[in-house]
Amino acid sequence: MDLKEYKRRRKKLMDMMGDESIAIIPTASVYIRNRDVEYPFRPDSDFCYLTGYPEPEAVAVLIPDRHHGEYVLFCRENDPVMETWNGRRAGLDGAIECYGADDAFPIGDMDEILPGLLEDRQRIFYTMGNNSMFDQRVLGWVNQVRKRARTGVNAPDEFISPNHLLHEMRLYKSRAEIAAMRKAAKISAAAHRRAMQMCRPGMMEYQIEAELKYTFMKLGAQETAYPPIVGGGANSCILHYTENNQVLNDGDVLLIDAGSEYNGYASDISRTFPVNGKFSSAQREVYELVLKAQSAAIGKIKPGNHWNEPHEAAIEVLTAGMVELGILKGRLRQLIKDQAYTKYYMHRTGHWLGMDVHDVGDYKVEGEWRTFEPGMVMTVEPGIYLPASSKGLAKKWRNIGIRIEDDVLVTRTGNDILSKDAPKSVEEIEAMMAHELAV
Ligand code: GLY
Ligand code: MN
Ligand code: MN
C-alpha cells in the first residue's frame, strides 16, 4: 500500500479527533511460544492500518496541528548486532523515509518524551483494556503532566477510545484494500481447488491441511488468517474443529474452512466435498440446500439492504428445505419463529471481513441493522450440521456437516464474490476432484 494512503488515513482520523487531542496507538506485543522462541509477530491491525509499520515494539502518536509534525513514531533503533542475528530494522531514519513518520524516537525514550507531547492536549484517544501494563504507563504520563499544572500546563482530562472512529474507517475498504483482499481470496481459492484434487480416502486430515498451507505460501500469502479447519465425517459437524488429525474415510464429507492472509488482509472460505469425489444422494440433498440458502443470502447483498437480510433469507431457505427433507417437522412460519433451525444451523450467516477475519465495524447503527454500502466486505456462510449424536435424525443424514462460505464485496450495483474461483456447484466440485493434479 502506498505511503499516501496511510497518510490519508491518519489525516482523516486526526480531522475527526479535532484540535487539542492526541492519539496513542501501540502495535501488538510479542508473545513467547516456549523458552526463547516467540510466536510469529503480527502487528496490531489498527496500528498497521494507520502506519504500515511492520516491526514490533512500536507506538504511533498522532497529534493534530503539532508544529514539529503530527505523526510521531516510537520504534526500535538500528542495531548492527541485533540485525545480524535477527534481521533488518528500519531504524529511526527508516521510520521517516520508508514509513512517512514526521518524527521518530527510540522506543526506550518514550517515558521521557511522551509526557511533553501530552501537555495542553484536552483529549487522549487511547484504547484501554488491551494491555494493562501499557494502560498504567499512559496513566502515569498523564499524572506527570497533572503534577505540573501549577507551571501553567494543562493536562488532558478526557479519555476516548479511538475504536469507533477507526473502525468506521476500516469498514469501508479502499481500492488498494480490495485489491489485497481479492488476492488473498484468489490464493485461498487455489488452495481449496488443490485440496479437492489431492483428497483421497485413507489420507489424514493434516495432509490436506498441508496442501492448503503449501498453496498459501507458494502463492505469496504470509500467513493463514486463522487456524484451518479440516474436518472429515463426524468432525465436519464441529464448527471450529482444528485438531485435523483423523483419517478421511470413503463415504464421508470433508469440510474445509481455510483462508490465507495476504499483506495483512484476511480471506475466509469454506467448502465441503465428498472424500471419495462423488456426493451420495443424502450428501447431495443437504449440499444443494445449503448452496440454495447461500445463493439467496448473497442475492440480498446490495446497497440499501440491511445487514440481517442475508441471514433472514438463509434461515428461510434452510428451514423450508429441512422440512422438505424431513429433518425438521412442523409449519415453516412457526419453526422460524421458534428458531427450530438452530438445532442444525447454530451460527450466523456472516461477519465483516478485512484485516481481521471477524473484522471491526458495527452491525447496528442507532439500534437498527446497518445498511450495506459499496466497499464493505463480508462473508456469507450458511451451513447445516447433522451429527450422529442428534436425537431423532434418520440414519442417512448422520455426520453430514456442510458449510459453504464466500467473501463478498458490496459494489455500487450489487455485489462481487471475491472467492468465486473456489468451485461450488456439485458438478464443478466432482469435475475438479476427478481431475488428476500434475504434481
Ligand atoms: N473461519 C471462521 C469463520 O468462518 O467465521
Ligand atoms: Mn470460515
Ligand atoms: Mn467466516
GROMACS .gro file of C-alpha atoms and ligand atoms in nm:
model
  446
    1MET     CA    1   0.000   0.000   0.000
    2ASP     CA    2   0.149   0.333  -0.083
    3LEU     CA    3   0.255   0.586   0.178
    4LYS     CA    4  -0.004   0.838   0.063
    5GLU     CA    5  -0.284   0.602   0.160
    6TYR     CA    6  -0.156   0.573   0.518
    7LYS     CA    7  -0.117   0.949   0.529
    8ARG     CA    8  -0.476   0.998   0.411
    9ARG     CA    9  -0.599   0.762   0.682
   10ARG     CA   10  -0.406   0.943   0.956
   11LYS     CA   11  -0.535   1.278   0.834
   12LYS     CA   12  -0.892   1.154   0.828
   13LEU     CA   13  -0.863   1.022   1.181
   14MET     CA   14  -0.699   1.343   1.306
   15ASP     CA   15  -0.970   1.555   1.140
   16MET     CA   16  -1.231   1.359   1.333
   17MET     CA   17  -1.034   1.377   1.659
   18GLY     CA   18  -1.016   1.756   1.638
   19ASP     CA   19  -0.765   2.005   1.779
   20GLU     CA   20  -0.621   1.976   2.127
   21SER     CA   21  -0.623   1.599   2.103
   22ILE     CA   22  -0.364   1.324   2.083
   23ALA     CA   23  -0.389   0.957   1.987
   24ILE     CA   24  -0.162   0.688   2.127
   25ILE     CA   25  -0.172   0.367   1.925
   26PRO     CA   26   0.066   0.084   2.017
   27THR     CA   27   0.131  -0.215   1.798
   28ALA     CA   28   0.083  -0.572   1.923
   29SER     CA   29   0.309  -0.732   2.184
   30VAL     CA   30   0.550  -1.013   2.114
   31TYR     CA   31   0.440  -1.339   2.279
   32ILE     CA   32   0.666  -1.620   2.392
   33ARG     CA   33   0.584  -1.962   2.249
   34ASN     CA   34   0.832  -2.153   2.461
   35ARG     CA   35   1.154  -2.055   2.635
   36ASP     CA   36   1.336  -1.825   2.391
   37VAL     CA   37   1.109  -1.888   2.091
   38GLU     CA   38   0.850  -1.626   2.003
   39TYR     CA   39   0.521  -1.665   1.818
   40PRO     CA   40   0.543  -1.510   1.472
   41PHE     CA   41   0.484  -1.137   1.520
   42ARG     CA   42   0.166  -0.989   1.373
   43PRO     CA   43   0.126  -0.608   1.404
   44ASP     CA   44  -0.191  -0.478   1.562
   45SER     CA   45  -0.449  -0.418   1.288
   46ASP     CA   46  -0.541  -0.061   1.393
   47PHE     CA   47  -0.175   0.034   1.425
   48CYS     CA   48  -0.091  -0.122   1.091
   49TYR     CA   49  -0.391   0.041   0.922
   50LEU     CA   50  -0.256   0.383   1.019
   51THR     CA   51   0.118   0.325   0.971
   52GLY     CA   52   0.205   0.018   0.762
   53TYR     CA   53   0.497  -0.023   1.002
   54PRO     CA   54   0.567  -0.396   1.037
   55GLU     CA   55   0.816  -0.419   1.326
   56PRO     CA   56   0.736  -0.499   1.690
   57GLU     CA   57   0.800  -0.254   1.977
   58ALA     CA   58   0.641   0.048   1.818
   59VAL     CA   59   0.388   0.311   1.922
   60ALA     CA   60   0.229   0.565   1.687
   61VAL     CA   61   0.135   0.903   1.831
   62LEU     CA   62  -0.089   1.135   1.630
   63ILE     CA   63  -0.100   1.497   1.734
   64PRO     CA   64  -0.318   1.720   1.512
   65ASP     CA   65  -0.162   2.061   1.444
   66ARG     CA   66   0.169   1.988   1.614
   67HIS     CA   67   0.427   2.223   1.459
   68HIS     CA   68   0.710   1.973   1.456
   69GLY     CA   69   0.499   1.713   1.281
   70GLU     CA   70   0.171   1.540   1.350
   71TYR     CA   71   0.284   1.179   1.320
   72VAL     CA   72   0.543   1.064   1.574
   73LEU     CA   73   0.664   0.706   1.574
   74PHE     CA   74   0.843   0.546   1.868
   75CYS     CA   75   1.029   0.245   1.738
   76ARG     CA   76   1.345   0.033   1.751
   77GLU     CA   77   1.673   0.191   1.656
   78ASN     CA   78   1.921   0.036   1.418
   79ASP     CA   79   2.142  -0.215   1.597
   80PRO     CA   80   2.406  -0.389   1.386
   81VAL     CA   81   2.448  -0.681   1.628
   82MET     CA   82   2.076  -0.749   1.668
   83GLU     CA   83   2.026  -0.705   1.294
   84THR     CA   84   2.295  -0.963   1.223
   85TRP     CA   85   2.123  -1.212   1.449
   86ASN     CA   86   1.754  -1.139   1.397
   87GLY     CA   87   1.704  -0.940   1.078
   88ARG     CA   88   1.690  -0.587   0.946
   89ARG     CA   89   1.532  -0.293   1.125
   90ALA     CA   90   1.415   0.028   0.962
   91GLY     CA   91   1.562   0.234   1.244
   92LEU     CA   92   1.470   0.595   1.312
   93ASP     CA   93   1.572   0.719   0.968
   94GLY     CA   94   1.379   0.438   0.802
   95ALA     CA   95   1.071   0.523   1.008
   96ILE     CA   96   1.076   0.867   0.847
   97GLU     CA   97   1.198   0.778   0.497
   98CYS     CA   98   1.023   0.446   0.439
   99TYR     CA   99   0.715   0.482   0.658
  100GLY     CA  100   0.640   0.852   0.644
  101ALA     CA  101   0.677   0.944   1.012
  102ASP     CA  102   0.729   1.318   1.073
  103ASP     CA  103   0.942   1.244   1.377
  104ALA     CA  104   1.086   0.918   1.509
  105PHE     CA  105   1.221   0.847   1.859
  106PRO     CA  106   1.372   0.537   2.021
  107ILE     CA  107   1.105   0.326   2.188
  108GLY     CA  108   1.320   0.328   2.504
  109ASP     CA  109   1.282   0.707   2.533
  110MET     CA  110   0.903   0.703   2.537
  111ASP     CA  111   0.866   0.758   2.914
  112GLU     CA  112   1.075   1.073   2.885
  113ILE     CA  113   0.919   1.220   2.573
  114LEU     CA  114   0.551   1.132   2.589
  115PRO     CA  115   0.451   1.348   2.889
  116GLY     CA  116   0.574   1.654   2.699
  117LEU     CA  117   0.360   1.561   2.399
  118LEU     CA  118   0.051   1.542   2.624
  119GLU     CA  119   0.089   1.899   2.750
  120ASP     CA  120  -0.201   2.126   2.664
  121ARG     CA  121  -0.394   1.847   2.493
  122GLN     CA  122  -0.753   1.811   2.613
  123ARG     CA  123  -0.839   1.466   2.489
  124ILE     CA  124  -0.644   1.143   2.467
  125PHE     CA  125  -0.759   0.886   2.216
  126TYR     CA  126  -0.638   0.558   2.358
  127THR     CA  127  -0.800   0.215   2.392
  128MET     CA  128  -0.790   0.092   2.750
  129GLY     CA  129  -0.800  -0.275   2.835
  130ASN     CA  130  -0.587  -0.435   2.566
  131ASN     CA  131  -0.265  -0.424   2.764
  132SER     CA  132  -0.285  -0.337   3.131
  133MET     CA  133   0.088  -0.262   3.164
  134PHE     CA  134   0.066  -0.010   2.884
  135ASP     CA  135  -0.256   0.133   3.034
  136GLN     CA  136  -0.061   0.202   3.355
  137ARG     CA  137   0.213   0.378   3.164
  138VAL     CA  138  -0.037   0.604   2.986
  139LEU     CA  139  -0.197   0.695   3.319
  140GLY     CA  140   0.150   0.759   3.463
  141TRP     CA  141   0.233   1.003   3.181
  142VAL     CA  142  -0.094   1.189   3.233
  143ASN     CA  143  -0.025   1.213   3.607
  144GLN     CA  144   0.317   1.359   3.541
  145VAL     CA  145   0.157   1.636   3.336
  146ARG     CA  146  -0.108   1.693   3.603
  147LYS     CA  147   0.165   1.747   3.859
  148ARG     CA  148   0.298   2.030   3.651
  149ALA     CA  149  -0.038   2.212   3.644
  150ARG     CA  150   0.100   2.489   3.868
  151THR     CA  151   0.352   2.578   3.600
  152GLY     CA  152   0.060   2.663   3.374
  153VAL     CA  153   0.040   2.350   3.156
  154ASN     CA  154  -0.292   2.181   3.104
  155ALA     CA  155  -0.322   1.808   3.143
  156PRO     CA  156  -0.565   1.605   2.932
  157ASP     CA  157  -0.878   1.512   3.121
  158GLU     CA  158  -1.080   1.325   2.863
  159PHE     CA  159  -1.007   0.966   2.767
  160ILE     CA  160  -1.175   0.849   2.450
  161SER     CA  161  -1.136   0.518   2.269
  162PRO     CA  162  -1.039   0.574   1.904
  163ASN     CA  163  -1.212   0.247   1.817
  164HIS     CA  164  -1.536   0.392   1.698
  165LEU     CA  165  -1.374   0.638   1.456
  166LEU     CA  166  -1.107   0.396   1.336
  167HIS     CA  167  -1.336   0.101   1.294
  168GLU     CA  168  -1.584   0.300   1.091
  169MET     CA  169  -1.295   0.386   0.859
  170ARG     CA  170  -1.181   0.024   0.839
  171LEU     CA  171  -1.531  -0.094   0.748
  172TYR     CA  172  -1.515   0.082   0.410
  173LYS     CA  173  -1.238  -0.075   0.205
  174SER     CA  174  -1.035   0.139  -0.034
  175ARG     CA  175  -0.935   0.032  -0.382
  176ALA     CA  176  -0.596  -0.087  -0.255
  177GLU     CA  177  -0.753  -0.281   0.030
  178ILE     CA  178  -0.996  -0.450  -0.207
  179ALA     CA  179  -0.705  -0.548  -0.432
  180ALA     CA  180  -0.529  -0.711  -0.134
  181MET     CA  181  -0.848  -0.892  -0.029
  182ARG     CA  182  -0.909  -1.011  -0.384
  183LYS     CA  183  -0.557  -1.152  -0.392
  184ALA     CA  184  -0.599  -1.322  -0.053
  185ALA     CA  185  -0.924  -1.478  -0.174
  186LYS     CA  186  -0.767  -1.592  -0.504
  187ILE     CA  187  -0.482  -1.761  -0.320
  188SER     CA  188  -0.727  -1.934  -0.085
  189ALA     CA  189  -0.948  -2.043  -0.374
  190ALA     CA  190  -0.644  -2.203  -0.539
  191ALA     CA  191  -0.572  -2.384  -0.211
  192HIS     CA  192  -0.929  -2.517  -0.194
  193ARG     CA  193  -0.901  -2.639  -0.554
  194ARG     CA  194  -0.580  -2.818  -0.470
  195ALA     CA  195  -0.739  -2.978  -0.162
  196MET     CA  196  -1.020  -3.111  -0.381
  197GLN     CA  197  -0.773  -3.255  -0.627
  198MET     CA  198  -0.546  -3.415  -0.369
  199CYS     CA  199  -0.812  -3.565  -0.143
  200ARG     CA  200  -0.837  -3.945  -0.141
  201PRO     CA  201  -0.994  -4.187   0.111
  202GLY     CA  202  -0.731  -4.300   0.361
  203MET     CA  203  -0.545  -3.969   0.374
  204MET     CA  204  -0.515  -3.784   0.704
  205GLU     CA  205  -0.687  -3.452   0.763
  206TYR     CA  206  -0.349  -3.289   0.832
  207GLN     CA  207  -0.227  -3.395   0.490
  208ILE     CA  208  -0.499  -3.183   0.334
  209GLU     CA  209  -0.410  -2.901   0.576
  210ALA     CA  210  -0.054  -2.929   0.445
  211GLU     CA  211  -0.175  -2.887   0.086
  212LEU     CA  212  -0.369  -2.575   0.186
  213LYS     CA  213  -0.075  -2.417   0.367
  214TYR     CA  214   0.163  -2.514   0.089
  215THR     CA  215  -0.054  -2.335  -0.164
  216PHE     CA  216  -0.094  -2.026   0.057
  217MET     CA  217   0.279  -1.983   0.099
  218LYS     CA  218   0.371  -2.082  -0.253
  219LEU     CA  219   0.139  -1.817  -0.394
  220GLY     CA  220   0.273  -1.544  -0.166
  221ALA     CA  221   0.040  -1.531   0.134
  222GLN     CA  222   0.238  -1.473   0.452
  223GLU     CA  223   0.008  -1.644   0.700
  224THR     CA  224  -0.316  -1.832   0.745
  225ALA     CA  225  -0.581  -1.582   0.855
  226TYR     CA  226  -0.696  -1.832   1.125
  227PRO     CA  227  -0.620  -2.197   1.204
  228PRO     CA  228  -0.751  -2.408   0.914
  229ILE     CA  229  -1.048  -2.634   0.985
  230VAL     CA  230  -1.016  -2.967   0.804
  231GLY     CA  231  -1.286  -3.199   0.936
  232GLY     CA  232  -1.396  -3.528   0.782
  233GLY     CA  233  -1.718  -3.717   0.873
  234ALA     CA  234  -1.820  -3.653   1.236
  235ASN     CA  235  -1.562  -3.372   1.255
  236SER     CA  236  -1.748  -3.179   0.984
  237CYS     CA  237  -2.016  -3.117   1.249
  238ILE     CA  238  -1.774  -2.942   1.490
  239LEU     CA  239  -1.787  -2.577   1.389
  240HIS     CA  240  -1.433  -2.478   1.485
  241TYR     CA  241  -1.262  -2.818   1.466
  242THR     CA  242  -0.885  -2.766   1.434
  243GLU     CA  243  -0.725  -3.089   1.555
  244ASN     CA  244  -0.708  -3.211   1.196
  245ASN     CA  245  -0.559  -3.546   1.299
  246GLN     CA  246  -0.808  -3.809   1.181
  247VAL     CA  247  -0.824  -4.032   0.878
  248LEU     CA  248  -1.051  -3.933   0.588
  249ASN     CA  249  -1.294  -4.215   0.520
  250ASP     CA  250  -1.458  -4.326   0.199
  251GLY     CA  251  -1.824  -4.220   0.208
  252ASP     CA  252  -1.772  -3.921   0.440
  253VAL     CA  253  -1.780  -3.549   0.361
  254LEU     CA  254  -1.484  -3.322   0.427
  255LEU     CA  255  -1.549  -2.968   0.548
  256ILE     CA  256  -1.262  -2.726   0.495
  257ASP     CA  257  -1.269  -2.372   0.632
  258ALA     CA  258  -0.937  -2.212   0.544
  259GLY     CA  259  -0.823  -1.868   0.433
  260SER     CA  260  -0.491  -1.702   0.374
  261GLU     CA  261  -0.377  -1.363   0.495
  262TYR     CA  262  -0.217  -1.152   0.224
  263ASN     CA  263  -0.041  -0.827   0.313
  264GLY     CA  264  -0.241  -0.805   0.633
  265TYR     CA  265  -0.582  -0.882   0.480
  266ALA     CA  266  -0.783  -1.196   0.550
  267SER     CA  267  -0.983  -1.428   0.334
  268ASP     CA  268  -1.224  -1.680   0.485
  269ILE     CA  269  -1.352  -1.960   0.261
  270SER     CA  270  -1.536  -2.283   0.340
  271ARG     CA  271  -1.601  -2.565   0.100
  272THR     CA  272  -1.742  -2.912   0.166
  273PHE     CA  273  -1.699  -3.210  -0.062
  274PRO     CA  274  -1.715  -3.590  -0.055
  275VAL     CA  275  -1.386  -3.757   0.039
  276ASN     CA  276  -1.426  -4.005  -0.248
  277GLY     CA  277  -1.512  -3.742  -0.510
  278LYS     CA  278  -1.881  -3.834  -0.558
  279PHE     CA  279  -2.166  -3.694  -0.347
  280SER     CA  280  -2.401  -3.963  -0.210
  281SER     CA  281  -2.765  -3.878  -0.264
  282ALA     CA  282  -2.812  -3.774   0.102
  283GLN     CA  283  -2.496  -3.560   0.096
  284ARG     CA  284  -2.608  -3.405  -0.228
  285GLU     CA  285  -2.953  -3.317  -0.094
  286VAL     CA  286  -2.811  -3.136   0.208
  287TYR     CA  287  -2.539  -2.973  -0.003
  288GLU     CA  288  -2.783  -2.839  -0.262
  289LEU     CA  289  -2.997  -2.695   0.016
  290VAL     CA  290  -2.706  -2.510   0.179
  291LEU     CA  291  -2.599  -2.384  -0.163
  292LYS     CA  292  -2.950  -2.257  -0.233
  293ALA     CA  293  -2.953  -2.078   0.104
  294GLN     CA  294  -2.615  -1.923   0.031
  295SER     CA  295  -2.725  -1.804  -0.308
  296ALA     CA  296  -3.042  -1.649  -0.159
  297ALA     CA  297  -2.830  -1.476   0.107
  298ILE     CA  298  -2.578  -1.339  -0.145
  299GLY     CA  299  -2.869  -1.213  -0.354
  300LYS     CA  300  -2.963  -0.981  -0.066
  301ILE     CA  301  -2.625  -0.809  -0.062
  302LYS     CA  302  -2.664  -0.475  -0.234
  303PRO     CA  303  -2.662  -0.111  -0.128
  304GLY     CA  304  -2.970  -0.019   0.069
  305ASN     CA  305  -3.047  -0.366   0.204
  306HIS     CA  306  -2.969  -0.417   0.570
  307TRP     CA  307  -2.719  -0.641   0.748
  308ASN     CA  308  -2.969  -0.903   0.862
  309GLU     CA  309  -3.139  -0.960   0.526
  310PRO     CA  310  -2.891  -1.226   0.406
  311HIS     CA  311  -2.929  -1.411   0.737
  312GLU     CA  312  -3.308  -1.396   0.718
  313ALA     CA  313  -3.301  -1.525   0.360
  314ALA     CA  314  -3.069  -1.811   0.456
  315ILE     CA  315  -3.286  -1.913   0.752
  316GLU     CA  316  -3.599  -1.915   0.539
  317VAL     CA  317  -3.446  -2.139   0.271
  318LEU     CA  318  -3.274  -2.370   0.520
  319THR     CA  319  -3.583  -2.417   0.735
  320ALA     CA  320  -3.812  -2.481   0.438
  321GLY     CA  321  -3.555  -2.722   0.293
  322MET     CA  322  -3.510  -2.911   0.618
  323VAL     CA  323  -3.887  -2.957   0.641
  324GLU     CA  324  -3.891  -3.090   0.285
  325LEU     CA  325  -3.612  -3.336   0.364
  326GLY     CA  326  -3.790  -3.446   0.683
  327ILE     CA  327  -3.508  -3.324   0.907
  328LEU     CA  328  -3.740  -3.072   1.075
  329LYS     CA  329  -4.109  -3.129   1.132
  330GLY     CA  330  -4.370  -2.857   1.165
  331ARG     CA  331  -4.504  -2.545   0.995
  332LEU     CA  332  -4.249  -2.319   0.831
  333ARG     CA  333  -4.354  -1.991   0.999
  334GLN     CA  334  -4.374  -2.148   1.342
  335LEU     CA  335  -4.038  -2.324   1.301
  336ILE     CA  336  -3.874  -1.995   1.202
  337LYS     CA  337  -4.043  -1.813   1.491
  338ASP     CA  338  -3.924  -2.082   1.734
  339GLN     CA  339  -3.575  -2.077   1.579
  340ALA     CA  340  -3.604  -2.455   1.536
  341TYR     CA  341  -3.331  -2.436   1.271
  342THR     CA  342  -3.071  -2.355   1.542
  343LYS     CA  343  -3.056  -2.727   1.621
  344TYR     CA  344  -2.874  -2.779   1.292
  345TYR     CA  345  -2.769  -2.424   1.198
  346MET     CA  346  -2.638  -2.261   1.512
  347HIS     CA  347  -2.431  -1.970   1.383
  348ARG     CA  348  -2.498  -1.651   1.193
  349THR     CA  349  -2.470  -1.621   0.818
  350GLY     CA  350  -2.168  -1.392   0.811
  351HIS     CA  351  -1.942  -1.127   0.954
  352TRP     CA  352  -1.739  -0.832   0.832
  353LEU     CA  353  -1.406  -0.929   0.679
  354GLY     CA  354  -1.088  -0.723   0.648
  355MET     CA  355  -0.759  -0.703   0.832
  356ASP     CA  356  -0.919  -0.921   1.100
  357VAL     CA  357  -1.109  -1.230   0.996
  358HIS     CA  358  -1.400  -1.125   1.218
  359ASP     CA  359  -1.344  -0.766   1.124
  360VAL     CA  360  -1.435  -0.447   1.305
  361GLY     CA  361  -1.738  -0.232   1.231
  362ASP     CA  362  -2.077  -0.202   1.396
  363TYR     CA  363  -2.360  -0.423   1.275
  364LYS     CA  364  -2.626  -0.191   1.412
  365VAL     CA  365  -2.643   0.187   1.397
  366GLU     CA  366  -2.870   0.361   1.647
  367GLY     CA  367  -3.044   0.034   1.722
  368GLU     CA  368  -3.118  -0.054   1.356
  369TRP     CA  369  -2.941  -0.305   1.136
  370ARG     CA  370  -2.682  -0.124   0.928
  371THR     CA  371  -2.749  -0.088   0.555
  372PHE     CA  372  -2.496  -0.210   0.300
  373GLU     CA  373  -2.277   0.044   0.121
  374PRO     CA  374  -2.014  -0.001  -0.151
  375GLY     CA  375  -1.674  -0.101  -0.015
  376MET     CA  376  -1.797  -0.319   0.271
  377VAL     CA  377  -1.678  -0.680   0.263
  378MET     CA  378  -1.844  -0.968   0.445
  379THR     CA  379  -1.863  -1.345   0.449
  380VAL     CA  380  -2.173  -1.544   0.360
  381GLU     CA  381  -2.151  -1.884   0.524
  382PRO     CA  382  -2.469  -2.079   0.589
  383GLY     CA  383  -2.437  -2.440   0.697
  384ILE     CA  384  -2.620  -2.748   0.818
  385TYR     CA  385  -2.460  -2.979   1.075
  386LEU     CA  386  -2.615  -3.320   1.135
  387PRO     CA  387  -2.409  -3.506   1.397
  388ALA     CA  388  -2.477  -3.874   1.462
  389SER     CA  389  -2.549  -3.785   1.825
  390SER     CA  390  -2.853  -3.579   1.726
  391LYS     CA  391  -3.174  -3.740   1.855
  392GLY     CA  392  -3.438  -3.838   1.604
  393LEU     CA  393  -3.222  -3.790   1.297
  394ALA     CA  394  -3.263  -4.053   1.022
  395LYS     CA  395  -2.953  -4.266   0.975
  396LYS     CA  396  -2.879  -4.147   0.623
  397TRP     CA  397  -2.810  -3.789   0.740
  398ARG     CA  398  -2.561  -3.879   1.011
  399ASN     CA  399  -2.231  -3.697   1.024
  400ILE     CA  400  -2.303  -3.475   0.729
  401GLY     CA  401  -2.178  -3.128   0.815
  402ILE     CA  402  -2.182  -2.873   0.534
  403ARG     CA  403  -2.075  -2.511   0.525
  404ILE     CA  404  -2.028  -2.303   0.213
  405GLU     CA  405  -1.855  -1.971   0.273
  406ASP     CA  406  -1.763  -1.693   0.034
  407ASP     CA  407  -1.617  -1.345   0.070
  408VAL     CA  408  -1.845  -1.082  -0.079
  409LEU     CA  409  -1.777  -0.717  -0.162
  410VAL     CA  410  -2.066  -0.470  -0.179
  411THR     CA  411  -2.047  -0.279  -0.508
  412ARG     CA  412  -2.246   0.018  -0.636
  413THR     CA  413  -2.492  -0.206  -0.815
  414GLY     CA  414  -2.489  -0.522  -0.605
  415ASN     CA  415  -2.200  -0.741  -0.506
  416ASP     CA  416  -1.887  -0.915  -0.624
  417ILE     CA  417  -1.783  -1.256  -0.487
  418LEU     CA  418  -1.409  -1.227  -0.424
  419SER     CA  419  -1.375  -1.603  -0.366
  420LYS     CA  420  -1.557  -1.711  -0.681
  421ASP     CA  421  -1.261  -1.919  -0.806
  422ALA     CA  422  -1.331  -2.187  -0.547
  423PRO     CA  423  -1.560  -2.449  -0.711
  424LYS     CA  424  -1.903  -2.458  -0.556
  425SER     CA  425  -2.168  -2.646  -0.753
  426VAL     CA  426  -2.187  -3.025  -0.719
  427GLU     CA  427  -2.087  -3.059  -1.083
  428GLU     CA  428  -1.787  -2.824  -1.053
  429ILE     CA  429  -1.664  -3.000  -0.740
  430GLU     CA  430  -1.700  -3.351  -0.883
  431ALA     CA  431  -1.524  -3.242  -1.202
  432MET     CA  432  -1.240  -3.082  -1.003
  433MET     CA  433  -1.198  -3.394  -0.790
  434ALA     CA  434  -1.196  -3.623  -1.095
  435HIS     CA  435  -0.919  -3.416  -1.248
  436GLU     CA  436  -0.575  -3.557  -1.168
  437LEU     CA  437  -0.335  -3.297  -1.040
  438ALA     CA  438   0.005  -3.287  -1.202
  439VAL     CA  439   0.239  -3.285  -0.901
  440GLY     N1  440  -1.331  -1.920   0.995
  440GLY     C1  441  -1.412  -1.866   1.096
  440GLY     C2  442  -1.541  -1.822   1.042
  440GLY     O1  443  -1.582  -1.873   0.941
  440GLY     O2  444  -1.602  -1.732   1.092
  441MN      MN  445  -1.460  -1.951   0.787
  442MN      MN  446  -1.631  -1.677   0.847
   0.00000   0.00000   0.00000
